[in-house]
Amino acid sequence: AEPFEDLGPRVIYANKAFEDMSGYQLSELFGKTPRIFQGEKTKAEDRAAIKNALRRWESIKIEILNYTKTKQEFFVELSINPRMDEVGWYTHWVSIQRDATHRRRTQEQIENQARLA
């Protein structure tokens, strides 16, 4: 693994809504890399886009396929933003995730119906 991946971001907080969405409790997530949510069908280009934004301390908004603790697929609209301290040093990231599974599945159904019409 690249050194960046070994030193990458770690989970330090997750609210109840995220615990419910992912199936993990904060105690199971604390100190772990967010890559534990990614799996077989998570697109490599999505992971690369996130990795590149983190390397440059840039904000990113992306929809990505994640996996719950029981390996169920779910889509999230992910917004990651860097935070600075009072002297302008980047110190951490804030990630806001919204479950996009229902919207994504509805969109796929509409697209499939349009193809059949």
XYZ file of C-alpha atoms in Angstrom:
117
model
C 0.000 0.000 0.000
C 1.039 3.552 -0.611
C 2.126 5.550 2.443
C -0.869 7.879 1.948
C -3.253 4.983 2.308
C -1.627 3.954 5.579
C -1.875 7.526 6.885
C -5.243 8.378 5.356
C -8.246 9.782 7.180
C -9.845 7.948 10.072
C -13.365 8.021 11.476
C -13.594 9.932 14.754
C -17.353 10.545 14.869
C -20.546 9.180 13.338
C -24.060 10.270 14.258
C -26.979 7.941 14.953
C -28.373 8.344 11.420
C -25.094 7.128 9.930
C -24.908 4.258 12.408
C -28.417 3.237 11.312
C -27.561 3.584 7.613
C -24.271 1.667 7.797
C -25.062 -0.866 10.522
C -21.886 0.084 12.401
C -21.710 1.644 15.852
C -19.266 4.502 16.450
C -17.265 2.224 18.747
C -16.690 -0.090 15.763
C -15.780 2.784 13.424
C -13.561 4.952 15.602
C -10.034 5.022 14.201
C -10.923 2.996 11.098
C -10.491 4.163 7.528
C -13.692 5.058 5.651
C -12.592 2.513 3.041
C -14.280 -0.160 5.192
C -17.545 0.985 3.554
C -16.297 0.265 0.048
C -16.454 -3.061 -1.689
C -16.417 -5.075 -4.843
C -18.741 -2.852 -6.921
C -17.477 0.496 -5.621
C -16.081 2.190 -8.714
C -12.311 2.624 -8.752
C -12.703 6.045 -10.413
C -14.912 7.210 -7.514
C -12.324 6.066 -4.979
C -9.584 7.791 -7.013
C -11.555 11.054 -7.174
C -11.927 11.061 -3.387
C -8.270 10.159 -2.848
C -7.108 12.952 -5.181
C -9.315 15.549 -3.469
C -7.999 14.512 -0.055
C -4.399 14.746 -1.231
C -5.035 18.331 -2.390
C -7.162 19.309 0.651
C -10.032 20.111 -1.714
C -13.741 19.684 -1.138
C -15.533 16.999 -3.107
C -19.156 16.031 -3.629
C -19.748 12.613 -5.152
C -22.231 9.760 -5.175
C -20.610 6.453 -4.316
C -21.632 2.860 -3.682
C -20.887 1.764 -0.128
C -21.576 -1.375 1.869
C -23.153 -1.845 5.277
C -21.639 -3.939 8.027
C -23.666 -6.907 6.671
C -22.379 -6.202 3.123
C -25.653 -4.746 1.802
C -25.142 -2.159 -0.950
C -26.222 1.425 -0.392
C -25.559 4.598 -2.341
C -24.521 7.765 -0.568
C -24.265 11.330 -1.678
C -20.965 12.178 -0.066
C -19.728 15.691 0.659
C -16.224 15.958 2.115
C -14.789 19.306 3.205
C -11.422 20.198 4.766
C -11.300 22.227 7.990
C -8.587 24.603 9.188
C -7.483 25.748 12.591
C -7.188 29.422 13.607
C -3.772 29.826 11.944
C -4.834 28.313 8.619
C -3.460 24.787 8.960
C -5.664 22.010 7.658
C -6.528 19.791 10.599
C -9.336 17.420 9.624
C -12.196 16.605 7.288
C -15.924 16.772 7.768
C -17.919 14.268 5.759
C -21.673 14.507 5.360
C -23.396 11.523 3.829
C -26.972 11.233 2.676
C -28.536 7.926 1.744
C -29.162 8.117 -2.007
C -30.200 4.476 -2.484
C -33.925 5.030 -3.036
C -33.356 7.942 -5.432
C -30.696 5.981 -7.321
C -32.890 2.857 -7.652
C -35.866 4.961 -8.825
C -33.661 6.679 -11.401
C -32.400 3.302 -12.673
C -35.992 2.010 -12.991
C -37.034 5.074 -14.992
C -34.030 4.708 -17.289
C -34.765 0.998 -17.816
C -38.419 1.726 -18.630
C -37.372 4.442 -21.086
C -35.080 1.990 -22.885
C -37.892 -0.548 -23.203
C -40.379 2.018 -24.556
